[in-house]
C-alpha cells in the first residue's frame, strides 16, 4: 500500500518540475543566452530581455540596449535612446559604455562632456581614452592646449599598443613640432608598430612604402593585406590605391568588381583621382554596365577639384558629343584648363581648334603656340602640324628649316605621314639648309634624352 501511495505522490511532482523547466525555457533568458540570441541575429528576443533587465539596473543590459539603438538592430535606430542607455550604464561604471558615450560626445565636439568619462576610463587603463585625451590636449579641445600633457597621454596609449597613438607620435617624430625633436628612426618604428596594431592610416603608409619599393619591412603579401585593411577602415588613399591595383592586376588578381567598389568608396570621400577613374569605368563599360550620365557626374566632380585628366576627358566628351550635346566652346574651356597644366593632348586639340576656327575665331598664332607646347612634350602629331605651319607661314613667317626640323622629329617618333611633307619641302631647300635643319633636330632630340 505504501508503494502505491509513493507512486501517486511522485507523478504530480514530476509534472511540476517539468512545467518549471519548460516555463523557464519559454520565457526566461539569462545574460549569456541573451547574448547568444543577439549574436545569432535573434534581436527581438535579446531586446525584450535586455529591456526588462535594464529597467532593473543591469548595466550590461543597458549597454547592450544602447548598442541596439545605436545600430538599429532589432529596433528602430534611435540616437537619443542610445545616448540615454549609454549614459545610464556609464554612470554606473560600465567602461565600454563610458568610451561609447565619450566617443559620441567627441564626434559632436562637446568635449567638456566627453572629458570626465575619458578621464575615468583612462584611470582604469583604457588606452583609447588616453589617446583621445591626448588629442584634446594637443588641440585644445575642451581643455587648455598643453603639448606636454598631450605627449604624456600619447606615450601612455602607445605603450599600451594603441595604434592611433603610435601613428600620431610617428608623425610628430617625423616632422618635429617644437615639443619633440625630429627622430626618423623612432618615427619609422612607431609607424610599423601602429600598422601592426591596426591603425588604418599607418597600414596605408607602411603598405605604400613596401609597394613603392621604398622600404622592405614586410613582404608584398602583407603590404597588400594592410592596404586592403586600411581601405576597409575608410582610408581614402588606400581605397584609391587598392582599386587601381585591382584594376591593373598589380600584386593582386585583376578584379574589376573590386576595383569599382573601392573607386566608388574613395570617390564618395572626395578623391579626385578615384572620381576620374570611376568615370572611366562607367564610360567604357569596363566591368560595370555603361552609364554615361554617371561618367559625366564623376568627371565633373573631379573637374571641380581641378583634376587635369578629368578636364581633358570631359572636354573630349563635349568635343565629340559623347553622351552630351556637342559643345566645342565648353570643350575648349576644359582643354585650356588641362593644357595650362601641361596635358599634351589637350594642348594639341586647342591648337587644332584655333587653327581651324572651331567655335572660336581662327587664330593661327595661338594655334602655333599650343602646338609648340604639345610638340615640346614629344607629341608626333603636334610636331607634324608645326612643320606644316612653318612651311606655310601660318601664325609665323615661313621657315623651311624649322619646318623640316619638326617634320624630321615627328618621323623619328613614328609619324610616317610627315615623311612625304618633309621630302616635299626639301625640294625648296639648299643642302646646307637641310643639314642645318637635321642638326637642329638632332640637338632637340639629344636635349630631350632621345
GROMACS .gro file of C-alpha atoms in nm, residues 5-425:
model
  421
    5UNK     CA    1   0.093   0.598  -0.226
    6UNK     CA    2   0.452   0.680  -0.309
    7UNK     CA    3   0.390   0.638  -0.679
    8UNK     CA    4   0.084   0.862  -0.671
    9UNK     CA    5   0.278   1.136  -0.489
   10UNK     CA    6   0.574   1.134  -0.732
   11UNK     CA    7   0.375   1.181  -1.055
   12UNK     CA    8   0.242   1.530  -0.975
   13UNK     CA    9   0.593   1.632  -0.854
   14UNK     CA   10   0.744   1.526  -1.187
   15UNK     CA   11   0.484   1.726  -1.375
   16UNK     CA   12   0.553   2.034  -1.161
   17UNK     CA   13   0.929   2.011  -1.218
   18UNK     CA   14   0.880   1.972  -1.594
   19UNK     CA   15   0.647   2.270  -1.601
   20UNK     CA   16   0.904   2.485  -1.422
   21UNK     CA   17   1.175   2.382  -1.668
   22UNK     CA   18   0.952   2.443  -1.972
   23UNK     CA   19   0.840   2.776  -1.836
   24UNK     CA   20   1.200   2.882  -1.790
   25UNK     CA   21   1.287   2.778  -2.145
   26UNK     CA   22   0.988   2.952  -2.295
   27UNK     CA   23   1.002   3.287  -2.117
   28UNK     CA   24   1.336   3.314  -1.941
   29UNK     CA   25   1.677   3.412  -2.070
   30UNK     CA   26   1.988   3.498  -1.878
   31UNK     CA   27   2.260   3.739  -1.984
   32UNK     CA   28   2.462   3.466  -2.153
   33UNK     CA   29   2.170   3.327  -2.351
   34UNK     CA   30   2.055   3.678  -2.439
   35UNK     CA   31   2.399   3.748  -2.583
   36UNK     CA   32   2.383   3.422  -2.778
   37UNK     CA   33   2.046   3.531  -2.915
   38UNK     CA   34   2.191   3.869  -3.010
   39UNK     CA   35   2.496   3.718  -3.178
   40UNK     CA   36   2.279   3.473  -3.374
   41UNK     CA   37   2.054   3.752  -3.501
   42UNK     CA   38   1.755   3.689  -3.275
   43UNK     CA   39   1.739   4.056  -3.186
   44UNK     CA   40   1.374   4.055  -3.081
   45UNK     CA   41   1.433   3.802  -2.802
   46UNK     CA   42   1.753   3.975  -2.692
   47UNK     CA   43   1.589   4.317  -2.692
   48UNK     CA   44   1.295   4.202  -2.481
   49UNK     CA   45   1.524   4.053  -2.219
   50UNK     CA   46   1.771   4.342  -2.216
   51UNK     CA   47   1.487   4.589  -2.180
   52UNK     CA   48   1.349   4.412  -1.873
   53UNK     CA   49   1.693   4.378  -1.718
   54UNK     CA   50   1.791   4.737  -1.792
   55UNK     CA   51   1.484   4.857  -1.604
   56UNK     CA   52   1.617   4.666  -1.303
   57UNK     CA   53   1.954   4.842  -1.323
   58UNK     CA   54   2.159   4.577  -1.506
   59UNK     CA   55   2.436   4.789  -1.659
   60UNK     CA   56   2.538   4.526  -1.916
   61UNK     CA   57   2.179   4.514  -2.039
   62UNK     CA   58   2.172   4.894  -2.053
   63UNK     CA   59   2.491   4.891  -2.258
   64UNK     CA   60   2.356   4.627  -2.498
   65UNK     CA   61   2.030   4.820  -2.540
   66UNK     CA   62   2.235   5.127  -2.626
   67UNK     CA   63   2.425   4.924  -2.885
   68UNK     CA   64   2.100   4.803  -3.039
   69UNK     CA   65   1.952   5.152  -3.055
   70UNK     CA   66   2.276   5.291  -3.198
   71UNK     CA   67   2.297   5.028  -3.473
   72UNK     CA   68   1.925   4.977  -3.535
   73UNK     CA   69   1.947   4.604  -3.467
   74UNK     CA   70   1.614   4.463  -3.352
   75UNK     CA   71   1.473   4.812  -3.301
   76UNK     CA   72   1.443   5.136  -3.494
   77UNK     CA   73   1.769   5.328  -3.484
   78UNK     CA   74   1.740   5.599  -3.221
   79UNK     CA   75   2.046   5.806  -3.127
   80UNK     CA   76   1.865   5.967  -2.835
   81UNK     CA   77   1.776   5.631  -2.677
   82UNK     CA   78   2.127   5.501  -2.743
   83UNK     CA   79   2.274   5.800  -2.565
   84UNK     CA   80   2.034   5.761  -2.274
   85UNK     CA   81   2.123   5.396  -2.214
   86UNK     CA   82   2.496   5.456  -2.267
   87UNK     CA   83   2.478   5.730  -2.006
   88UNK     CA   84   2.293   5.513  -1.753
   89UNK     CA   85   2.548   5.233  -1.792
   90UNK     CA   86   2.844   5.471  -1.797
   91UNK     CA   87   2.733   5.649  -1.483
   92UNK     CA   88   2.723   5.311  -1.312
   93UNK     CA   89   3.081   5.238  -1.416
   94UNK     CA   90   3.048   5.032  -1.737
   95UNK     CA   91   3.382   5.103  -1.905
   96UNK     CA   92   3.270   5.024  -2.261
   97UNK     CA   93   2.967   5.247  -2.214
   98UNK     CA   94   3.194   5.522  -2.085
   99UNK     CA   95   3.401   5.503  -2.402
  100UNK     CA   96   3.098   5.478  -2.631
  101UNK     CA   97   2.939   5.782  -2.467
  102UNK     CA   98   3.266   5.976  -2.471
  103UNK     CA   99   3.308   5.893  -2.841
  104UNK     CA  100   2.959   6.028  -2.913
  105UNK     CA  101   3.046   6.349  -2.732
  106UNK     CA  102   3.380   6.373  -2.917
  107UNK     CA  103   3.204   6.330  -3.253
  108UNK     CA  104   2.969   6.612  -3.156
  109UNK     CA  105   3.260   6.829  -3.039
  110UNK     CA  106   3.109   6.851  -2.689
  111UNK     CA  107   3.448   6.788  -2.536
  112UNK     CA  108   3.358   6.915  -2.191
  113UNK     CA  109   3.101   6.634  -2.167
  114UNK     CA  110   3.341   6.374  -2.302
  115UNK     CA  111   3.630   6.461  -2.074
  116UNK     CA  112   3.509   6.317  -1.739
  117UNK     CA  113   3.424   5.983  -1.898
  118UNK     CA  114   3.758   5.970  -2.076
  119UNK     CA  115   3.943   6.052  -1.755
  120UNK     CA  116   3.762   5.776  -1.567
  121UNK     CA  117   3.837   5.524  -1.841
  122UNK     CA  118   4.196   5.640  -1.862
  123UNK     CA  119   4.245   5.591  -1.490
  124UNK     CA  120   4.129   5.231  -1.537
  125UNK     CA  121   4.393   5.182  -1.803
  126UNK     CA  122   4.184   5.223  -2.119
  127UNK     CA  123   4.439   5.316  -2.386
  128UNK     CA  124   4.179   5.452  -2.627
  129UNK     CA  125   4.073   5.701  -2.360
  130UNK     CA  126   4.436   5.802  -2.314
  131UNK     CA  127   4.466   5.859  -2.688
  132UNK     CA  128   4.152   6.077  -2.700
  133UNK     CA  129   4.275   6.281  -2.405
  134UNK     CA  130   4.600   6.330  -2.593
  135UNK     CA  131   4.411   6.472  -2.891
  136UNK     CA  132   4.218   6.705  -2.661
  137UNK     CA  133   4.532   6.846  -2.502
  138UNK     CA  134   4.715   6.869  -2.834
  139UNK     CA  135   4.437   7.067  -2.999
  140UNK     CA  136   4.291   7.248  -2.702
  141UNK     CA  137   3.956   7.070  -2.730
  142UNK     CA  138   3.766   7.136  -2.408
  143UNK     CA  139   4.093   7.197  -2.220
  144UNK     CA  140   4.378   7.445  -2.234
  145UNK     CA  141   4.622   7.337  -2.503
  146UNK     CA  142   4.916   7.160  -2.341
  147UNK     CA  143   5.159   6.965  -2.557
  148UNK     CA  144   5.341   6.815  -2.260
  149UNK     CA  145   5.016   6.665  -2.133
  150UNK     CA  146   4.928   6.554  -2.485
  151UNK     CA  147   5.258   6.370  -2.520
  152UNK     CA  148   5.213   6.214  -2.179
  153UNK     CA  149   4.880   6.065  -2.284
  154UNK     CA  150   5.001   5.970  -2.631
  155UNK     CA  151   5.303   5.786  -2.495
  156UNK     CA  152   5.090   5.607  -2.235
  157UNK     CA  153   4.848   5.498  -2.507
  158UNK     CA  154   5.130   5.399  -2.742
  159UNK     CA  155   5.293   5.192  -2.468
  160UNK     CA  156   4.961   5.011  -2.442
  161UNK     CA  157   4.977   4.931  -2.815
  162UNK     CA  158   4.717   5.183  -2.924
  163UNK     CA  159   4.779   5.210  -3.299
  164UNK     CA  160   4.623   5.555  -3.335
  165UNK     CA  161   4.854   5.700  -3.068
  166UNK     CA  162   5.157   5.532  -3.223
  167UNK     CA  163   5.062   5.677  -3.563
  168UNK     CA  164   5.022   6.026  -3.418
  169UNK     CA  165   5.357   6.006  -3.240
  170UNK     CA  166   5.521   5.875  -3.557
  171UNK     CA  167   5.410   6.184  -3.747
  172UNK     CA  168   5.531   6.409  -3.467
  173UNK     CA  169   5.877   6.249  -3.461
  174UNK     CA  170   5.893   6.254  -3.841
  175UNK     CA  171   5.847   6.630  -3.864
  176UNK     CA  172   5.931   6.760  -3.517
  177UNK     CA  173   5.695   7.019  -3.373
  178UNK     CA  174   5.884   7.223  -3.116
  179UNK     CA  175   5.791   6.984  -2.837
  180UNK     CA  176   5.965   6.676  -2.977
  181UNK     CA  177   6.280   6.669  -3.187
  182UNK     CA  178   6.294   6.502  -3.526
  183UNK     CA  179   6.377   6.134  -3.483
  184UNK     CA  180   6.335   5.946  -3.812
  185UNK     CA  181   6.424   5.605  -3.670
  186UNK     CA  182   6.175   5.637  -3.386
  187UNK     CA  183   5.911   5.765  -3.626
  188UNK     CA  184   5.962   5.465  -3.854
  189UNK     CA  185   5.944   5.215  -3.567
  190UNK     CA  186   5.626   5.375  -3.433
  191UNK     CA  187   5.465   5.370  -3.778
  192UNK     CA  188   5.534   4.999  -3.817
  193UNK     CA  189   5.401   4.927  -3.466
  194UNK     CA  190   5.091   5.135  -3.543
  195UNK     CA  191   5.027   4.929  -3.856
  196UNK     CA  192   5.068   4.606  -3.661
  197UNK     CA  193   4.822   4.737  -3.402
  198UNK     CA  194   4.551   4.813  -3.655
  199UNK     CA  195   4.585   5.181  -3.738
  200UNK     CA  196   4.439   5.214  -4.087
  201UNK     CA  197   4.639   5.528  -4.160
  202UNK     CA  198   4.962   5.353  -4.056
  203UNK     CA  199   4.876   5.039  -4.251
  204UNK     CA  200   4.832   5.252  -4.562
  205UNK     CA  201   5.162   5.431  -4.506
  206UNK     CA  202   5.368   5.117  -4.447
  207UNK     CA  203   5.196   4.931  -4.733
  208UNK     CA  204   5.271   5.226  -4.960
  209UNK     CA  205   5.639   5.218  -4.856
  210UNK     CA  206   5.665   4.850  -4.944
  211UNK     CA  207   5.465   4.853  -5.267
  212UNK     CA  208   5.657   5.156  -5.393
  213UNK     CA  209   5.986   4.983  -5.315
  214UNK     CA  210   6.090   5.243  -5.056
  215UNK     CA  211   6.102   5.004  -4.760
  216UNK     CA  212   6.124   4.630  -4.710
  217UNK     CA  213   5.977   4.597  -4.361
  218UNK     CA  214   5.717   4.335  -4.460
  219UNK     CA  215   5.663   4.122  -4.769
  220UNK     CA  216   5.434   4.234  -5.053
  221UNK     CA  217   5.159   3.996  -4.950
  222UNK     CA  218   5.140   4.159  -4.606
  223UNK     CA  219   5.158   4.501  -4.767
  224UNK     CA  220   4.859   4.420  -4.987
  225UNK     CA  221   4.671   4.287  -4.682
  226UNK     CA  222   4.739   4.612  -4.495
  227UNK     CA  223   4.641   4.822  -4.796
  228UNK     CA  224   4.309   4.640  -4.818
  229UNK     CA  225   4.260   4.664  -4.441
  230UNK     CA  226   4.322   5.039  -4.450
  231UNK     CA  227   4.074   5.072  -4.736
  232UNK     CA  228   3.811   4.879  -4.541
  233UNK     CA  229   3.871   5.112  -4.245
  234UNK     CA  230   3.785   5.410  -4.463
  235UNK     CA  231   4.129   5.545  -4.552
  236UNK     CA  232   4.055   5.724  -4.879
  237UNK     CA  233   4.406   5.697  -5.023
  238UNK     CA  234   4.409   5.322  -4.956
  239UNK     CA  235   4.071   5.282  -5.125
  240UNK     CA  236   4.202   5.466  -5.428
  241UNK     CA  237   4.528   5.268  -5.445
  242UNK     CA  238   4.381   4.921  -5.387
  243UNK     CA  239   4.122   5.000  -5.654
  244UNK     CA  240   4.399   5.077  -5.902
  245UNK     CA  241   4.578   4.758  -5.802
  246UNK     CA  242   4.265   4.553  -5.870
  247UNK     CA  243   4.208   4.736  -6.199
  248UNK     CA  244   4.561   4.671  -6.324
  249UNK     CA  245   4.620   4.332  -6.162
  250UNK     CA  246   4.916   4.480  -5.972
  251UNK     CA  247   5.017   4.248  -5.683
  252UNK     CA  248   4.659   4.108  -5.683
  253UNK     CA  249   4.446   3.918  -5.930
  254UNK     CA  250   4.273   4.160  -6.166
  255UNK     CA  251   3.920   4.214  -6.037
  256UNK     CA  252   3.714   4.495  -6.190
  257UNK     CA  253   3.427   4.444  -5.944
  258UNK     CA  254   3.663   4.511  -5.653
  259UNK     CA  255   3.824   4.800  -5.840
  260UNK     CA  256   3.481   4.954  -5.892
  261UNK     CA  257   3.386   4.902  -5.527
  262UNK     CA  258   3.693   5.078  -5.389
  263UNK     CA  259   3.699   5.354  -5.651
  264UNK     CA  260   3.339   5.434  -5.560
  265UNK     CA  261   3.420   5.447  -5.189
  266UNK     CA  262   3.718   5.677  -5.250
  267UNK     CA  263   3.523   5.891  -5.497
  268UNK     CA  264   3.244   5.942  -5.245
  269UNK     CA  265   3.507   6.057  -4.995
  270UNK     CA  266   3.633   6.316  -5.242
  271UNK     CA  267   3.936   6.160  -5.413
  272UNK     CA  268   3.963   6.339  -5.748
  273UNK     CA  269   4.171   6.056  -5.896
  274UNK     CA  270   3.913   5.799  -5.790
  275UNK     CA  271   3.631   6.015  -5.928
  276UNK     CA  272   3.810   6.030  -6.262
  277UNK     CA  273   3.888   5.658  -6.272
  278UNK     CA  274   3.532   5.570  -6.168
  279UNK     CA  275   3.403   5.790  -6.451
  280UNK     CA  276   3.627   5.599  -6.693
  281UNK     CA  277   3.478   5.269  -6.577
  282UNK     CA  278   3.124   5.397  -6.631
  283UNK     CA  279   3.215   5.544  -6.971
  284UNK     CA  280   3.400   5.241  -7.106
  285UNK     CA  281   3.164   4.965  -6.991
  286UNK     CA  282   3.464   4.823  -6.807
  287UNK     CA  283   3.338   4.569  -6.556
  288UNK     CA  284   3.011   4.751  -6.485
  289UNK     CA  285   2.721   4.847  -6.708
  290UNK     CA  286   2.797   5.155  -6.913
  291UNK     CA  287   2.633   5.469  -6.777
  292UNK     CA  288   2.731   5.793  -6.949
  293UNK     CA  289   2.529   6.008  -6.710
  294UNK     CA  290   2.726   5.872  -6.413
  295UNK     CA  291   3.051   5.908  -6.607
  296UNK     CA  292   2.969   6.275  -6.663
  297UNK     CA  293   2.876   6.317  -6.296
  298UNK     CA  294   3.209   6.186  -6.171
  299UNK     CA  295   3.417   6.366  -6.437
  300UNK     CA  296   3.253   6.692  -6.329
  301UNK     CA  297   3.322   6.614  -5.964
  302UNK     CA  298   3.692   6.567  -6.044
  303UNK     CA  299   3.697   6.879  -6.263
  304UNK     CA  300   3.566   7.079  -5.968
  305UNK     CA  301   3.888   6.976  -5.794
  306UNK     CA  302   4.096   7.086  -6.094
  307UNK     CA  303   4.198   6.730  -6.179
  308UNK     CA  304   4.378   6.754  -6.512
  309UNK     CA  305   4.290   6.415  -6.661
  310UNK     CA  306   3.921   6.473  -6.589
  311UNK     CA  307   3.936   6.815  -6.754
  312UNK     CA  308   4.073   6.654  -7.068
  313UNK     CA  309   3.833   6.358  -7.070
  314UNK     CA  310   3.526   6.571  -7.004
  315UNK     CA  311   3.649   6.813  -7.272
  316UNK     CA  312   3.673   6.521  -7.515
  317UNK     CA  313   3.314   6.421  -7.444
  318UNK     CA  314   3.196   6.774  -7.522
  319UNK     CA  315   3.424   6.796  -7.826
  320UNK     CA  316   3.294   6.476  -7.985
  321UNK     CA  317   2.941   6.489  -7.839
  322UNK     CA  318   2.975   6.167  -7.638
  323UNK     CA  319   2.670   6.139  -7.409
  324UNK     CA  320   2.619   6.515  -7.427
  325UNK     CA  321   2.529   6.762  -7.696
  326UNK     CA  322   2.844   6.860  -7.885
  327UNK     CA  323   2.979   7.184  -7.745
  328UNK     CA  324   3.318   7.291  -7.878
  329UNK     CA  325   3.313   7.608  -7.670
  330UNK     CA  326   3.281   7.406  -7.346
  331UNK     CA  327   3.541   7.161  -7.477
  332UNK     CA  328   3.782   7.447  -7.547
  333UNK     CA  329   3.739   7.578  -7.192
  334UNK     CA  330   3.814   7.235  -7.045
  335UNK     CA  331   4.103   7.165  -7.284
  336UNK     CA  332   4.255   7.502  -7.194
  337UNK     CA  333   4.234   7.419  -6.822
  338UNK     CA  334   4.411   7.088  -6.882
  339UNK     CA  335   4.653   7.236  -7.137
  340UNK     CA  336   4.767   7.505  -6.897
  341UNK     CA  337   4.858   7.225  -6.656
  342UNK     CA  338   5.070   7.055  -6.921
  343UNK     CA  339   4.833   6.797  -7.074
  344UNK     CA  340   4.987   6.742  -7.418
  345UNK     CA  341   4.681   6.602  -7.594
  346UNK     CA  342   4.467   6.888  -7.466
  347UNK     CA  343   4.728   7.133  -7.598
  348UNK     CA  344   4.718   6.960  -7.936
  349UNK     CA  345   4.337   6.981  -7.954
  350UNK     CA  346   4.341   7.352  -7.865
  351UNK     CA  347   4.592   7.404  -8.145
  352UNK     CA  348   4.351   7.235  -8.387
  353UNK     CA  349   4.056   7.440  -8.261
  354UNK     CA  350   4.236   7.773  -8.312
  355UNK     CA  351   4.387   7.673  -8.645
  356UNK     CA  352   4.055   7.562  -8.793
  357UNK     CA  353   3.832   7.803  -8.603
  358UNK     CA  354   3.601   7.554  -8.432
  359UNK     CA  355   3.368   7.760  -8.215
  360UNK     CA  356   3.632   8.034  -8.199
  361UNK     CA  357   3.777   8.291  -8.437
  362UNK     CA  358   4.069   8.147  -8.632
  363UNK     CA  359   4.391   8.243  -8.456
  364UNK     CA  360   4.691   8.085  -8.623
  365UNK     CA  361   4.940   8.246  -8.385
  366UNK     CA  362   4.758   8.093  -8.088
  367UNK     CA  363   4.742   7.758  -8.268
  368UNK     CA  364   5.116   7.772  -8.328
  369UNK     CA  365   5.188   7.837  -7.960
  370UNK     CA  366   4.965   7.549  -7.843
  371UNK     CA  367   5.123   7.312  -8.096
  372UNK     CA  368   5.468   7.416  -7.970
  373UNK     CA  369   5.371   7.327  -7.612
  374UNK     CA  370   5.246   6.985  -7.719
  375UNK     CA  371   5.543   6.929  -7.953
  376UNK     CA  372   5.787   7.004  -7.671
  377UNK     CA  373   5.624   6.715  -7.485
  378UNK     CA  374   5.712   6.494  -7.782
  379UNK     CA  375   5.366   6.458  -7.937
  380UNK     CA  376   5.429   6.350  -8.300
  381UNK     CA  377   5.101   6.492  -8.436
  382UNK     CA  378   5.171   6.835  -8.289
  383UNK     CA  379   5.528   6.820  -8.424
  384UNK     CA  380   5.395   6.745  -8.772
  385UNK     CA  381   5.141   7.025  -8.753
  386UNK     CA  382   5.416   7.266  -8.652
  387UNK     CA  383   5.603   7.153  -8.961
  388UNK     CA  384   5.303   7.237  -9.180
  389UNK     CA  385   5.251   7.578  -9.015
  390UNK     CA  386   5.617   7.678  -9.055
  391UNK     CA  387   5.620   7.558  -9.417
  392UNK     CA  388   5.304   7.759  -9.499
  393UNK     CA  389   5.384   8.061  -9.285
  394UNK     CA  390   5.075   8.020  -9.068
  395UNK     CA  391   5.091   8.224  -8.747
  396UNK     CA  392   5.456   8.297  -8.820
  397UNK     CA  393   5.692   8.373  -9.106
  398UNK     CA  394   5.759   8.086  -9.345
  399UNK     CA  395   6.060   7.890  -9.221
  400UNK     CA  396   6.153   7.577  -9.416
  401UNK     CA  397   6.445   7.498  -9.187
  402UNK     CA  398   6.226   7.491  -8.874
  403UNK     CA  399   5.955   7.313  -9.068
  404UNK     CA  400   6.200   7.041  -9.177
  405UNK     CA  401   6.326   7.010  -8.819
  406UNK     CA  402   5.977   6.939  -8.681
  407UNK     CA  403   5.883   6.704  -8.967
  408UNK     CA  404   6.207   6.514  -8.905
  409UNK     CA  405   6.140   6.481  -8.531
  410UNK     CA  406   5.783   6.367  -8.600
  411UNK     CA  407   5.909   6.099  -8.840
  412UNK     CA  408   6.161   5.976  -8.581
  413UNK     CA  409   5.865   5.949  -8.343
  414UNK     CA  410   5.700   5.706  -8.589
  415UNK     CA  411   5.465   5.956  -8.754
  416UNK     CA  412   5.548   5.837  -9.103
  417UNK     CA  413   5.283   6.062  -9.261
  418UNK     CA  414   5.522   6.353  -9.203
  419UNK     CA  415   5.791   6.196  -9.422
  420UNK     CA  416   5.632   6.292  -9.753
  421UNK     CA  417   5.583   6.653  -9.639
  422UNK     CA  418   5.946   6.668  -9.525
  423UNK     CA  419   6.068   6.535  -9.860
  424UNK     CA  420   5.848   6.784 -10.044
  425UNK     CA  421   5.993   7.092  -9.871
   0.00000   0.00000   0.00000
